Structure formats: structure tokens, C-alpha cells
Coordinates of C-alpha atoms in Angstrom, one line a residue:
M1 CA 0.2 -0.2 -0.1
D2 CA 3.0 2.6 0.6
H3 CA 4.1 1.2 -2.7
K4 CA 1.2 2.8 -4.3
K5 CA 0.9 5.4 -2.3
A6 CA 4.5 6.6 -3.5
V7 CA 3.7 6.0 -7.1
Q8 CA 0.1 8.1 -6.9
T9 CA 2.3 10.7 -5.5
Y10 CA 5.0 10.4 -8.2
H11 CA 2.2 10.8 -10.5
R12 CA 0.4 13.7 -8.9
N13 CA 3.8 16.0 -8.5
L14 CA 4.2 15.2 -12.3
A15 CA 1.0 16.1 -13.6
V16 CA 1.3 19.4 -11.7
V17 CA 4.7 19.7 -13.4
V18 CA 4.0 19.1 -16.8
G19 CA 0.6 21.4 -15.9
L20 CA 2.4 24.3 -15.4
I21 CA 4.7 24.2 -18.2
L22 CA 1.9 24.0 -20.6
L23 CA 0.2 26.7 -18.6
S24 CA 3.0 29.2 -18.9
F25 CA 3.0 28.1 -22.8
A26 CA -0.7 28.9 -22.8
L27 CA -0.3 32.4 -20.6
I28 CA 2.9 34.0 -23.0
P29 CA 0.3 35.5 -25.9
M30 CA -1.7 37.5 -22.3
V31 CA 1.7 38.6 -21.2
V32 CA 4.3 38.7 -24.5
K33 CA 2.4 41.0 -26.9
S34 CA 5.4 41.3 -29.7
P35 CA 4.8 40.1 -32.9
Y36 CA 8.3 39.1 -33.7
I37 CA 8.5 37.1 -30.3
L38 CA 5.7 35.4 -31.4
N39 CA 6.3 34.0 -34.8
I40 CA 9.5 32.9 -33.2
F41 CA 6.8 31.1 -30.9
V42 CA 5.5 30.1 -34.1
L43 CA 8.1 28.9 -36.0
V44 CA 9.3 26.6 -32.7
F45 CA 6.2 24.6 -32.6
Y46 CA 6.0 23.9 -36.6
M47 CA 9.3 23.1 -37.3
S48 CA 9.2 20.7 -33.8
T49 CA 6.1 19.0 -35.1
L50 CA 8.2 18.7 -38.3
S51 CA 10.6 17.1 -36.6
M52 CA 9.2 15.0 -34.5
A53 CA 7.5 13.2 -37.9
W54 CA 11.3 13.2 -38.6
N55 CA 11.8 11.4 -35.9
L56 CA 9.4 9.0 -35.9
L57 CA 11.2 7.7 -39.7
G58 CA 14.5 8.3 -38.7
G59 CA 15.3 8.4 -34.7
M60 CA 12.6 5.7 -33.9
T61 CA 12.8 3.9 -37.2
G62 CA 16.2 4.3 -37.8
Q63 CA 15.4 5.3 -42.0
N64 CA 17.9 8.7 -41.8
S65 CA 15.0 10.4 -44.9
L66 CA 16.1 14.0 -45.8
G67 CA 12.6 14.7 -48.1
H68 CA 10.3 15.8 -45.2
A69 CA 10.3 19.5 -46.9
A70 CA 9.0 17.6 -49.7
Y71 CA 6.1 16.1 -47.6
M72 CA 5.9 19.9 -45.7
G73 CA 5.9 21.4 -49.1
L74 CA 3.2 18.4 -50.8
G75 CA 1.0 18.7 -47.9
A76 CA 0.9 22.5 -48.5
Y77 CA 0.2 22.9 -52.2
A78 CA -2.3 20.0 -52.0
C79 CA -3.8 22.3 -49.6
C80 CA -3.5 25.8 -51.5
L81 CA -4.5 23.8 -54.6
L82 CA -7.7 23.1 -53.7
V83 CA -9.0 25.8 -52.1
V84 CA -7.7 28.4 -54.4
K85 CA -9.3 26.2 -57.3
T86 CA -12.6 24.9 -55.3
G87 CA -13.1 27.4 -52.6
A88 CA -12.9 24.5 -50.2
N89 CA -13.1 25.1 -46.5
P90 CA -9.2 25.5 -45.0
W91 CA -9.7 22.3 -42.5
L92 CA -10.8 20.1 -45.1
A93 CA -8.0 20.7 -47.2
G94 CA -5.7 20.3 -44.5
I95 CA -7.2 16.9 -44.6
F96 CA -6.8 16.2 -48.7
G97 CA -3.4 17.3 -48.1
M98 CA -2.8 14.7 -45.5
A99 CA -3.9 11.8 -47.1
V100 CA -2.2 12.5 -50.6
V101 CA 1.2 12.7 -48.4
G102 CA 0.5 9.8 -47.3
L103 CA -0.8 7.8 -50.2
V104 CA 2.1 9.3 -52.0
A105 CA 4.8 8.4 -49.8
G106 CA 3.5 5.2 -49.6
I107 CA 3.4 4.4 -53.0
V108 CA 6.9 5.9 -54.1
F109 CA 9.0 4.1 -51.1
Y110 CA 7.4 1.0 -50.9
P111 CA 9.7 -0.3 -53.0
C112 CA 12.8 1.4 -51.7
F113 CA 12.6 -0.5 -48.7
I114 CA 14.9 -3.1 -49.6
L115 CA 17.5 -0.1 -49.7
R116 CA 19.5 0.2 -46.2
G117 CA 21.6 3.2 -44.9
P118 CA 22.8 5.9 -46.9
Y119 CA 20.7 4.4 -50.1
F120 CA 17.6 5.1 -48.7
T121 CA 19.0 8.5 -47.7
L122 CA 20.1 9.6 -51.4
V123 CA 16.2 8.0 -52.6
S124 CA 14.6 10.6 -50.3
I125 CA 16.9 13.7 -51.4
A126 CA 16.0 12.9 -55.0
F127 CA 12.3 12.2 -54.1
G128 CA 12.6 15.6 -52.7
E129 CA 14.1 17.3 -55.8
S130 CA 12.1 15.3 -58.2
I131 CA 9.0 17.0 -56.4
R132 CA 9.9 20.5 -56.2
Q133 CA 11.2 20.6 -59.4
V134 CA 7.3 18.8 -61.1
I135 CA 6.2 22.0 -59.1
I136 CA 8.8 24.8 -60.9
N137 CA 8.1 23.2 -64.4
S138 CA 4.3 23.1 -64.2
A139 CA 1.5 25.6 -64.5
F140 CA -0.7 23.4 -62.9
F141 CA 1.5 24.4 -59.5
G142 CA 2.1 28.1 -60.7
R143 CA 6.1 27.1 -61.5
A144 CA 8.6 29.4 -59.6
S145 CA 5.9 31.8 -59.0
G146 CA 3.9 29.8 -56.1
V147 CA 0.5 29.8 -55.1
G148 CA -0.8 32.4 -52.3
L149 CA -4.1 32.1 -50.8
P150 CA -7.2 34.3 -50.6
F151 CA -6.9 37.0 -47.9
G152 CA -9.7 38.6 -46.1
S153 CA -11.0 39.2 -42.7
D154 CA -10.4 37.2 -39.4
S155 CA -12.2 33.8 -39.9
W156 CA -11.7 30.7 -38.0
V157 CA -13.9 28.9 -40.7
H158 CA -11.2 30.2 -43.2
F159 CA -8.1 29.7 -41.0
R160 CA -7.2 33.3 -41.6
F161 CA -5.8 36.2 -38.9
T162 CA -4.4 38.8 -38.8
S163 CA -2.9 38.5 -35.3
K164 CA -0.5 35.6 -35.0
V165 CA -1.7 34.6 -31.3
P166 CA -4.4 32.4 -33.0
Y167 CA -2.0 30.4 -35.0
Y168 CA 0.2 30.4 -31.7
Y169 CA -2.5 28.7 -29.7
V170 CA -3.6 26.2 -33.1
G171 CA 0.0 25.5 -33.4
L172 CA 0.3 25.0 -29.7
V173 CA -2.2 22.5 -29.9
M174 CA -0.8 20.9 -33.3
M175 CA 2.5 20.3 -31.8
I176 CA 1.2 18.8 -28.4
G177 CA -1.9 16.8 -30.3
V178 CA 1.4 15.4 -32.7
Y179 CA 3.3 14.9 -29.3
L180 CA 0.9 12.6 -27.7
V181 CA 0.2 10.3 -30.8
M182 CA 4.0 9.8 -31.4
K183 CA 4.2 9.0 -27.6
K184 CA 1.4 6.6 -28.2
I185 CA 3.1 5.2 -30.8
D186 CA 6.5 5.1 -28.3
R187 CA 4.9 2.5 -26.6
S188 CA 2.9 0.4 -28.1
K189 CA 3.4 -2.7 -30.3
M190 CA 4.3 -1.0 -33.5
G191 CA 6.6 1.2 -31.4
F192 CA 8.7 -1.9 -30.1
A193 CA 9.0 -3.4 -33.7
L194 CA 10.0 -0.1 -35.2
K195 CA 12.8 -0.2 -32.6
T196 CA 14.0 -3.3 -33.2
I197 CA 13.6 -2.9 -36.7
R198 CA 16.6 0.2 -36.3
E199 CA 18.9 -2.0 -34.1
D200 CA 18.8 -5.1 -36.0
E201 CA 16.6 -5.5 -39.2
D202 CA 17.2 -9.5 -40.1
A203 CA 17.1 -10.0 -36.4
A204 CA 13.2 -8.3 -36.1
A205 CA 12.5 -10.8 -39.5
A206 CA 13.6 -13.6 -37.4
I207 CA 11.1 -13.2 -34.1
G208 CA 8.0 -12.8 -36.6
I209 CA 7.7 -8.8 -37.0
N210 CA 7.7 -7.7 -41.3
P211 CA 10.0 -5.0 -41.2
T212 CA 8.8 -3.6 -44.6
R213 CA 4.8 -3.9 -43.4
Y214 CA 6.0 -1.3 -40.4
K215 CA 8.2 0.9 -42.2
I216 CA 5.6 1.5 -44.3
L217 CA 3.3 2.5 -41.6
A218 CA 6.1 4.9 -40.3
V219 CA 6.7 6.7 -43.3
V220 CA 3.1 6.8 -44.2
I221 CA 1.9 8.2 -40.6
S222 CA 5.7 10.8 -40.9
A223 CA 4.7 11.9 -44.1
M224 CA 0.8 12.5 -43.1
V225 CA 2.5 14.8 -39.9
A226 CA 4.5 16.6 -42.4
G227 CA 1.5 17.3 -44.8
L228 CA -0.3 18.2 -41.5
V229 CA 2.5 20.9 -40.6
G230 CA 2.7 22.4 -44.5
F231 CA -1.8 22.9 -43.8
F232 CA -0.6 25.0 -41.1
Y233 CA 2.2 26.7 -43.0
A234 CA 0.2 27.6 -45.6
S235 CA -2.2 28.6 -43.9
Y236 CA 0.3 30.9 -41.8
I237 CA 2.1 32.1 -44.4
R238 CA -0.9 32.8 -47.1
Y239 CA 2.0 32.0 -49.6
I240 CA 4.0 28.7 -50.6
D241 CA 6.5 28.5 -53.1
P242 CA 9.2 25.8 -54.8
E243 CA 11.3 27.2 -51.9
L244 CA 9.6 25.7 -49.2
M245 CA 10.9 22.3 -50.5
I246 CA 15.0 23.1 -50.4
Q247 CA 17.6 20.7 -49.3
A248 CA 18.1 22.7 -46.5
K249 CA 14.6 22.8 -45.3
S250 CA 15.3 18.6 -44.9
T251 CA 18.3 19.3 -43.1
E252 CA 16.4 22.1 -40.3
S253 CA 13.7 19.7 -40.0
V254 CA 16.1 16.9 -38.8
L255 CA 18.5 19.2 -36.4
P256 CA 16.1 19.9 -33.8
A257 CA 15.8 15.9 -33.0
I258 CA 19.5 15.3 -33.5
V259 CA 20.2 18.3 -30.5
G260 CA 17.4 17.4 -28.4
G261 CA 17.6 13.6 -28.3
A262 CA 16.5 11.6 -31.4
A263 CA 16.0 8.7 -29.5
Y264 CA 13.5 10.4 -27.1
V265 CA 9.9 11.7 -28.6
E266 CA 11.2 14.9 -26.6
G267 CA 13.8 15.1 -28.0
P268 CA 12.5 17.6 -31.7
I269 CA 10.7 19.7 -28.9
I270 CA 13.7 20.2 -26.5
G271 CA 15.8 20.8 -29.8
G272 CA 13.7 23.0 -31.1
L273 CA 13.0 25.6 -28.3
I274 CA 16.9 26.1 -28.3
M275 CA 17.9 25.7 -32.0
I276 CA 14.7 27.8 -33.6
P277 CA 15.1 31.3 -31.6
L278 CA 18.9 30.4 -31.8
S279 CA 18.6 30.5 -35.4
E280 CA 15.6 33.8 -35.4
Y281 CA 18.3 35.9 -33.0
L282 CA 21.5 35.2 -35.5
R283 CA 19.3 35.9 -39.0
A284 CA 18.1 39.1 -37.5
N285 CA 21.3 40.7 -36.2
F286 CA 24.1 39.0 -38.1
S287 CA 22.8 37.6 -41.5
A288 CA 23.7 41.4 -43.4
I289 CA 27.0 40.9 -41.8
L290 CA 27.3 37.1 -42.3
P291 CA 24.3 36.0 -44.6
G292 CA 23.2 32.1 -44.2
I293 CA 24.9 32.8 -40.8
N294 CA 22.1 30.1 -39.3
M295 CA 22.9 27.5 -41.6
L296 CA 25.9 27.6 -40.8
M297 CA 25.3 27.2 -37.1
Y298 CA 23.1 24.3 -38.0
A299 CA 26.5 22.8 -39.2
V300 CA 28.2 23.3 -35.9
A301 CA 25.4 22.8 -33.9
L302 CA 25.5 19.5 -35.8
L303 CA 28.7 18.6 -35.9
V304 CA 29.4 19.6 -31.8
V305 CA 27.0 17.3 -30.7
I306 CA 27.9 14.1 -32.6
R307 CA 31.5 14.9 -31.1
F308 CA 30.7 15.5 -27.9
R309 CA 26.8 14.4 -27.2
P310 CA 25.8 11.9 -29.9
A311 CA 22.8 10.9 -27.6
G312 CA 21.5 15.0 -27.5
I313 CA 20.8 16.5 -24.4
L314 CA 18.0 14.3 -23.3
G315 CA 20.7 12.0 -23.5
W316 CA 22.7 13.9 -20.7
Y317 CA 20.2 14.9 -19.2
M318 CA 19.2 11.2 -18.2
N319 CA 22.1 10.1 -16.6
S320 CA 22.4 13.3 -14.9
R321 CA 22.5 15.0 -11.5
T322 CA 20.4 17.7 -12.4
K323 CA 17.6 14.5 -13.4
A324 CA 18.3 12.8 -10.1
F325 CA 18.0 16.2 -7.7
I326 CA 14.4 16.6 -9.8
D327 CA 13.4 13.1 -9.3
E328 CA 14.1 13.1 -6.2
K329 CA 13.2 16.4 -4.2
I330 CA 10.7 17.6 -6.5
L331 CA 9.1 14.9 -8.4
R332 CA 9.6 12.5 -5.5
K333 CA 10.2 9.0 -7.4
P334 CA 9.9 5.9 -6.4
P335 CA 12.8 3.3 -7.0
L336 CA 12.0 1.8 -10.4
E337 CA 11.2 -1.5 -9.0
V338 CA 8.6 -0.1 -6.8
L339 CA 6.8 1.6 -10.9
E340 CA 7.1 -2.1 -11.9
E341 CA 5.9 -3.5 -9.4
V342 CA 2.7 -1.0 -8.7
E343 CA 2.1 -1.3 -13.0
M344 CA 2.0 -5.2 -12.8
M345 CA -1.0 -5.0 -9.6
G346 CA -3.0 -2.9 -11.8
Y347 CA -2.4 -5.1 -14.8
R348 CA -3.2 -8.0 -12.9
K349 CA -6.4 -6.4 -11.1
G350 CA -7.3 -5.6 -14.6
E351 CA -6.7 -8.8 -15.9
A352 CA -8.7 -10.1 -13.6

């Protein structure tokens, strides 16, 4: 009984800490009135979400894709073209865009999963550039001029606002929602299968896991989340062009996960909260002196992380004194064996 009470206390303290963090984010627009600062938060939300999409495929499954900018761009184009050419509701167009991206990714990459390592990465790069070239040379897609969404009065129905505050809250909900989905996958049968494939695909096949099936599921879900980000980006910017799909954008989606810790679902969010504001600060203050300094910073950060903290910030934190102090003094986390014992008791009670 004491063990059960200790676990309940830990879960209550954890819920309070998470609740305070979420409350802080919810109150930021009420305190911060600068459109520039709110814009940075919006960038953090959708880039962290895009990085979570990459992390499902790259971090959890071990398929290092560099084509997520193409998924995002394709979702944005599908959404914009449906709205512009048919007058469809943007929210329904966003669902349509996610379906299109998931279908295209599944069809294109199904025969590519016989490839491993750098070969799959090269295919993802080729896929992204091919899609970009098709758009540039097609009048239907607006060629290099791009496609713009119609402007008008503020409207939740048409998902357009002059203020950045609504986009802030929608972006925050999108990031939290995708995080919960990824956390559910991580703890599910699918998550364990993907991580087994990442460690040893042949061993996974030997114990009854179908690597192709699970990798297709991963690439479709990952692409659909990227398509969701494309819908949000297009609605926020109100204009898209093929530059959205250049290779540098795919690199930007990878770095938050690598810096934060690709082995953890929370890694892309932690990395995004650090890298995106730093990138914007450098862009705003030093781009006139050294154009492209934010991308140079990305490269330096990646090299530093790979050299000194290959497991990312969360990889360091999980074995740090800081975590031990927080677990013991703030969360009052009981020993692992106590948590497992109480969890097993609940499982047996559920079976009974």
C-alpha cells in the first residue's frame, strides 16, 4: 500500500509540473505582445512538429530520410490548390493534403525499403528534388511563382487571422497533439517493432516482425504529419512556392531531433525550443554581416552534438545529477522496481 501511495504521489507531482509548463505556454500571448516574439514561438511549434515527423522515421525506425521538406511542401500545395481552385474549406483541405502526402509517400517508398543505410537517404533526397522540379515546371502548380491563399477578414472557418495569437494556439495544440500520438506509438507494439527494426532488421524478421509493413506504416504516418505541418504553414504564411522544398529545409527538420535527442519522443521539442530561437536571433542580428549564418550555426551545432553529446541533450539529462535532483526532491520518484511492481499489480487487477 505504501508503494502504491508513493507512485500516486509521483504521478500527481509529475502532472502538476506538466500542467504548470502547459499553463506557462498558454499564458505567453497574454504577456508577450511583440509579433516578432510570437512569430518565433509559432516557428518553434511547427518546426518541432515537423522534426517529430522525421524522428518517427529517422530516430525510431532508423530510416534516415532527408525528404521531409518535400512532404511538407506537397501537403501545403495540395491544401492551397484545393482551396484556390475549388473554394473548399481550409480545414477539409488540410485533411485532404495529409491523405495525398501519405498516399504518395507510401506508393513511392514501398519499393525503396529494400534499400538500407545511405541508399535510402539518397532516395529521399532524390524524391524531394523530383517533386520540386515537377512543381517548378508545371503551370498547374504555379511554376516558380508559387500559390497564394486568399486574404480576407479574420475567420476560424477559413483559418485566417491578422493577429499571430490564434496561430500560436493552433500551433501549440498541433505540437502537443502530435507529441501525444508519437508517445502512444513509442509505447505501443508498433513502437517496439520499429525500434527492433532499427537495431537489427534481420533479427526483427527472425522473431516474426514484418520490417516492410512497419516501415511503410512509419513513412506514411511521418509523411502525413509533415503534410499537416504544410497545411499549417500555408495557412500562416498565406503563400507557398517551391523554395519551401529545398534541401536546406529538410536539414532544418532533422537538427532539432538530433540536438534534443533522437532516441526520445521529447527530443524534437527540446531541440526546437533551443535551435529555432537561436537561429532567428542570428538571422535577425548578423545576416547582414554574414548571410546564411543561421545555417552555418546549424552545421556547427550538429558537429558539436555528434562529437560531444551523440545522444543529444536528453541523452545527457537522463544520466545527469540534475535529473536525479528533480526526481528525488521535486517529483519524489520512487525506485524503478517499485514503479514496475505497482504497474504489474494494476495489470493483474485489470485482467481479473
